[in-house]
Coordinates of C-alpha atoms and ligand atoms in Angstrom, one line a residue:
M1 CA 121.5 98.2 135.7
N2 CA 122.1 101.8 134.5
S3 CA 118.5 102.6 133.2
I4 CA 117.9 105.5 131.0
I5 CA 114.1 105.0 131.1
K6 CA 112.0 103.3 133.7
A7 CA 108.2 103.0 133.4
E8 CA 105.9 101.7 136.1
N9 CA 102.3 101.0 135.2
L10 CA 101.8 103.7 132.6
T11 CA 98.4 104.4 131.3
F12 CA 97.1 106.9 128.8
S13 CA 93.7 107.6 127.2
Y14 CA 92.9 109.9 124.2
P15 CA 89.7 112.0 124.8
G16 CA 86.8 110.5 122.8
D17 CA 84.7 112.4 120.4
E18 CA 81.9 114.5 122.0
D19 CA 79.6 111.7 123.1
S20 CA 82.0 108.8 123.1
K21 CA 84.1 107.5 126.0
P22 CA 87.9 108.1 126.1
V23 CA 90.0 105.7 124.1
P24 CA 92.3 103.8 126.4
A25 CA 95.7 103.4 124.5
L26 CA 98.0 102.2 127.2
K27 CA 96.7 100.0 130.1
G28 CA 99.5 99.5 132.5
V29 CA 103.0 99.4 130.9
S30 CA 106.1 98.7 132.9
F31 CA 109.6 98.1 131.8
E32 CA 113.1 99.5 132.2
I33 CA 115.6 100.5 129.2
E34 CA 119.2 100.0 130.0
E35 CA 121.5 102.8 128.8
G36 CA 123.3 101.7 125.6
S37 CA 120.9 98.9 124.7
F38 CA 118.9 98.2 121.5
T39 CA 115.3 97.3 122.0
A40 CA 112.6 96.6 119.3
I41 CA 109.1 97.2 119.9
L42 CA 106.6 95.2 117.9
G43 CA 102.7 95.0 117.8
H44 CA 99.7 95.3 115.5
N45 CA 98.5 98.8 114.4
G46 CA 96.6 100.3 117.4
S47 CA 98.5 98.3 120.0
G48 CA 99.9 101.6 121.6
K49 CA 103.5 101.7 120.4
S50 CA 103.4 105.3 119.2
T51 CA 101.5 106.4 122.3
L52 CA 104.2 105.0 124.4
A53 CA 106.9 106.5 122.4
K54 CA 105.3 109.9 122.8
L55 CA 105.2 109.5 126.5
L56 CA 108.9 108.5 126.7
C57 CA 109.7 111.6 124.7
M58 CA 107.6 113.8 126.9
I59 CA 105.3 114.8 124.1
N60 CA 102.3 113.5 126.0
T61 CA 101.9 113.0 129.9
P62 CA 100.7 109.6 131.2
D63 CA 97.3 109.6 133.0
S64 CA 98.7 107.5 135.8
G65 CA 101.8 105.5 136.6
K66 CA 105.5 106.6 137.0
L67 CA 108.1 107.5 134.4
W68 CA 111.8 108.1 135.2
I69 CA 114.3 109.5 132.6
M70 CA 117.9 109.3 133.5
G71 CA 116.7 108.6 137.2
K72 CA 114.6 111.6 137.4
D73 CA 111.0 111.0 138.3
M74 CA 109.2 112.8 135.5
T75 CA 105.7 112.1 137.1
A76 CA 106.6 113.7 140.4
Q77 CA 104.6 116.7 141.7
D78 CA 107.6 119.0 141.9
V79 CA 108.9 118.2 138.3
T80 CA 110.1 121.6 136.8
D81 CA 110.1 122.9 133.3
E82 CA 113.9 122.5 133.3
D83 CA 113.6 118.8 134.2
I84 CA 111.2 118.3 131.3
M85 CA 113.4 120.1 128.9
N86 CA 116.4 118.1 130.0
A87 CA 114.4 114.8 129.5
R88 CA 113.6 116.0 126.0
R89 CA 117.1 116.6 125.3
D90 CA 118.0 113.1 126.3
V91 CA 115.3 111.1 124.5
G92 CA 114.5 112.1 120.9
M93 CA 112.4 110.6 118.2
V94 CA 112.5 110.0 114.5
F95 CA 109.1 109.5 112.8
Q96 CA 107.8 107.6 110.0
N97 CA 107.3 110.0 107.2
P98 CA 110.7 111.6 105.9
D99 CA 108.9 114.4 104.2
N100 CA 107.2 115.7 107.3
Q101 CA 110.5 115.9 109.1
I102 CA 112.6 118.1 106.7
V103 CA 112.3 121.7 107.8
A104 CA 114.9 123.5 105.9
T105 CA 115.6 123.6 102.1
I106 CA 119.3 122.8 102.3
V107 CA 120.6 119.5 104.0
E108 CA 123.0 121.0 106.4
E109 CA 120.6 123.8 107.5
D110 CA 118.0 121.1 108.2
V111 CA 120.4 119.1 110.4
A112 CA 121.4 122.4 112.2
F113 CA 117.9 123.3 113.0
G114 CA 117.4 121.4 116.3
C115 CA 120.8 122.7 117.5
E116 CA 119.8 126.2 116.7
N117 CA 116.7 125.8 118.9
L118 CA 119.1 124.6 121.6
G119 CA 120.8 128.0 121.4
L120 CA 124.3 126.5 120.8
P121 CA 127.0 128.8 119.5
P122 CA 127.6 128.7 115.6
H123 CA 131.1 127.0 115.8
E124 CA 129.6 124.2 118.0
I125 CA 126.7 123.7 115.6
R126 CA 129.2 123.5 112.6
K127 CA 131.2 120.8 114.4
R128 CA 128.1 118.8 115.3
V129 CA 126.4 119.1 111.9
D130 CA 129.6 117.9 110.1
K131 CA 130.0 114.9 112.5
A132 CA 126.3 114.1 112.2
L133 CA 126.4 114.2 108.4
A134 CA 129.5 111.9 108.4
D135 CA 127.8 109.5 110.8
V136 CA 124.9 109.0 108.3
G137 CA 127.2 109.1 105.3
M138 CA 125.7 112.3 103.9
T139 CA 128.6 114.6 103.8
K140 CA 128.6 115.1 100.2
Y141 CA 125.0 116.2 100.1
A142 CA 125.6 118.9 102.8
R143 CA 124.7 121.7 100.3
H144 CA 122.1 119.9 98.2
P145 CA 118.4 120.7 98.4
A146 CA 116.7 118.3 100.8
T147 CA 113.8 117.9 98.3
D148 CA 116.1 116.2 95.8
L149 CA 116.9 113.3 98.0
S150 CA 115.5 109.8 98.1
G151 CA 113.3 108.6 101.0
G152 CA 116.2 106.8 102.5
Q153 CA 118.5 109.8 102.2
K154 CA 115.8 112.0 103.7
Q155 CA 115.5 109.8 106.7
R156 CA 119.2 109.8 107.1
V157 CA 119.1 113.6 107.2
A158 CA 116.4 113.4 109.9
I159 CA 118.5 111.1 111.9
A160 CA 121.5 113.3 111.5
G161 CA 119.4 116.2 113.0
V162 CA 118.7 114.0 116.1
I163 CA 122.3 112.9 116.3
A164 CA 123.5 116.5 116.2
M165 CA 121.4 117.3 119.2
K166 CA 123.4 114.6 121.1
R167 CA 120.4 112.6 122.3
R168 CA 121.3 109.6 124.7
C169 CA 118.4 107.7 123.4
I170 CA 116.6 107.7 120.0
I171 CA 113.1 106.3 119.4
F172 CA 112.5 105.3 115.8
D173 CA 108.8 105.1 115.3
E174 CA 108.5 102.9 112.0
S175 CA 111.2 105.1 110.5
T176 CA 111.9 102.6 107.9
A177 CA 108.2 101.8 107.0
M178 CA 107.9 104.2 104.0
L179 CA 111.2 103.3 102.4
D180 CA 112.1 100.8 99.7
P181 CA 114.2 97.8 100.7
M182 CA 117.3 99.6 99.7
G183 CA 116.5 102.7 101.8
R184 CA 115.5 100.4 104.7
R185 CA 118.9 98.7 104.8
E186 CA 120.7 102.0 104.6
V187 CA 118.8 103.3 107.6
M188 CA 119.1 100.1 109.6
K189 CA 122.9 100.2 109.1
I190 CA 123.1 103.6 110.6
I191 CA 120.7 102.7 113.5
Q192 CA 123.1 99.7 114.4
K193 CA 126.2 101.9 114.0
L194 CA 124.7 104.6 116.3
N195 CA 124.0 101.9 118.9
K196 CA 127.3 100.0 118.7
E197 CA 129.8 102.8 117.9
E198 CA 128.3 105.9 119.4
H199 CA 126.6 104.0 122.3
I200 CA 123.3 105.7 121.7
T201 CA 120.3 103.9 123.4
V202 CA 118.0 102.7 120.5
I203 CA 114.2 101.9 120.7
L204 CA 113.1 100.8 117.3
I205 CA 109.4 100.4 116.6
T206 CA 109.0 98.2 113.5
H207 CA 106.8 95.8 111.5
H208 CA 109.8 94.2 110.0
M209 CA 110.8 91.0 112.0
N210 CA 114.3 90.9 110.5
E211 CA 114.9 94.3 111.8
A212 CA 113.6 93.5 115.3
A213 CA 116.0 90.3 115.2
K214 CA 118.9 92.7 115.2
A215 CA 118.0 94.2 118.6
D216 CA 119.2 92.9 122.0
R217 CA 115.8 92.8 123.2
V218 CA 112.1 92.5 121.8
I219 CA 109.0 93.8 123.4
V220 CA 105.8 92.8 122.0
M221 CA 102.6 95.0 122.5
N222 CA 99.0 94.2 122.1
E223 CA 96.0 96.2 123.2
G224 CA 97.9 98.6 125.2
K225 CA 99.9 96.1 127.1
I226 CA 103.3 94.3 127.0
I227 CA 102.5 90.6 126.1
R228 CA 106.1 89.4 125.5
D229 CA 109.6 90.8 126.4
G230 CA 112.9 89.1 126.0
T231 CA 115.7 88.4 123.7
P232 CA 114.9 87.9 120.0
K233 CA 115.8 84.2 120.5
Y234 CA 113.1 84.1 123.3
V235 CA 110.4 86.0 121.5
F236 CA 110.8 84.4 118.1
C237 CA 111.8 80.8 118.9
D238 CA 108.0 80.0 119.7
P239 CA 106.7 80.9 116.2
E240 CA 103.4 79.2 116.9
A241 CA 102.8 81.6 119.8
M242 CA 103.6 84.5 117.5
W243 CA 101.3 83.3 114.8
E244 CA 98.5 82.8 117.2
S245 CA 98.8 86.5 118.1
D246 CA 98.8 87.2 114.4
L247 CA 102.4 88.3 114.4
D248 CA 105.2 87.2 112.2
V249 CA 108.6 85.8 112.9
P250 CA 111.7 86.5 110.8
Q251 CA 111.8 84.6 107.5
T252 CA 114.9 82.7 108.6
T253 CA 113.1 81.5 111.9
E254 CA 110.1 80.4 109.8
L255 CA 112.3 78.3 107.4
L256 CA 114.3 76.8 110.2
F257 CA 111.2 75.9 112.1
K258 CA 109.6 74.1 109.1
L259 CA 112.8 72.3 108.4
K260 CA 113.1 71.2 112.0
N261 CA 109.5 69.9 111.9
A262 CA 110.5 67.9 108.8
G263 CA 113.2 66.2 110.8
L264 CA 116.3 68.3 110.5
D265 CA 118.2 69.2 113.7
L266 CA 118.3 73.0 113.6
P267 CA 118.6 76.0 115.8
L268 CA 115.7 78.6 115.3
D269 CA 117.7 81.6 116.2
E270 CA 120.1 82.0 113.2
F271 CA 118.6 85.4 112.0
D272 CA 121.4 86.2 109.6
V273 CA 120.5 84.8 106.1
H274 CA 124.2 83.6 105.3
K275 CA 124.5 81.9 108.7
C276 CA 121.0 80.4 108.3
A277 CA 122.0 78.9 105.0
A278 CA 125.2 77.6 106.4
V279 CA 123.6 75.8 109.4
I280 CA 121.0 74.2 107.0
A281 CA 123.8 73.1 104.5
A282 CA 125.8 71.6 107.5
E283 CA 122.9 69.7 108.8
V284 CA 121.9 68.4 105.3
R285 CA 125.5 67.3 104.8
R286 CA 125.6 65.6 108.2
K287 CA 122.3 63.7 107.3
M288 CA 123.7 62.6 103.9
E289 CA 126.9 61.4 105.5
A290 CA 124.9 59.4 108.2
Q291 CA 122.8 57.6 105.4
K292 CA 125.9 56.5 103.7
Ligands
LIG1 P1 100.4 101.9 117.3 O1 101.4 103.1 117.2 O2 100.8 100.7 117.9 O3 99.7 101.7 115.9 P2 98.8 104.0 118.7 O4 99.6 104.3 120.0 O5 98.8 105.0 117.5 O6 99.2 102.6 118.1 O7 97.3 103.8 119.1 C1 96.9 103.2 120.2 C2 95.4 103.5 120.4 O8 95.1 104.8 120.5 C3 94.6 103.1 119.2 O9 93.3 102.6 119.5 C4 94.3 104.3 118.3 O10 93.2 104.3 117.7 C5 94.2 105.3 119.6 N1 94.8 106.7 119.1 C6 95.9 107.1 118.7 N2 96.2 108.2 118.5 C7 94.9 108.8 118.9 C8 94.4 110.2 118.8 N3 95.3 111.3 118.3 N4 93.2 110.4 119.2 C9 92.4 109.4 119.5 N5 92.8 108.1 119.5 C10 94.0 107.9 119.2
LIG2 MG1 102.3 103.9 115.5

């Protein structure tokens, strides 16, 4: 496996207030992310998802454990500032609130901002900004004031900024959480396209189970640890285990699970609504034929 990120037993605590003890946020997290893959991370508020994301982007440093980015040990004694800068170039992040991420008044200037910080020549920046805006379907808004955009459009501009910096891996930390259903769908389509067509490694932190079902792999976190890790089929096809942990499953899975318990012979892993409807219709037809 060609892993872009490898984590071994990562721990991290936030310093507590004056007289309180440190707050442990990660209690030994190990996993490997394959280059080009699409991983979703689920878990309750406070389970450590954002803390983990910040370690992977080198915003924070782990207290213990090991972290490799593109095979380079970022926790080694001899890690240089240049190594850290390179790792930050490889792994980028898109945050939750679209308003906090827009830094310039005009859309294309905002997208160019990160590239300017990388010190790239103007013609290269122009090329990258045009491509990134096209990738997120925002070309016609290039000269628009960023403040006039909808939440979904702002989030697409924020994503364009990260694309323009040519990250190998993008972590989306609940980047669809503040969007309406339409904005969420827009952004999810772009995320899937980046992964499938541009081969960017995606880590999607989300509370939406239907979004997680679109990933190749789902990691579930609880109290600073990984409690489940596997394909969407593996993680969601035991709905009772998820409900016991107070987590949801995609609505399609819940419906299929209840119909299955009512006696229909159905798979639980049809996450697409249309396909789910089709398997139910086919099974109902089969039952009716059998009763004739
Ligand atoms: P999630 O993203 O899954 O909601 P976080 O990583 O934000 O979880 O938080 C994990 C734990 O760390 C929680 O107990 C949270 O209260 C604590 N925490 C997060 N950020 C801070 C901070 N800046 N200072 C102190 N504690 C924090
Ligand atoms: Mg969070």
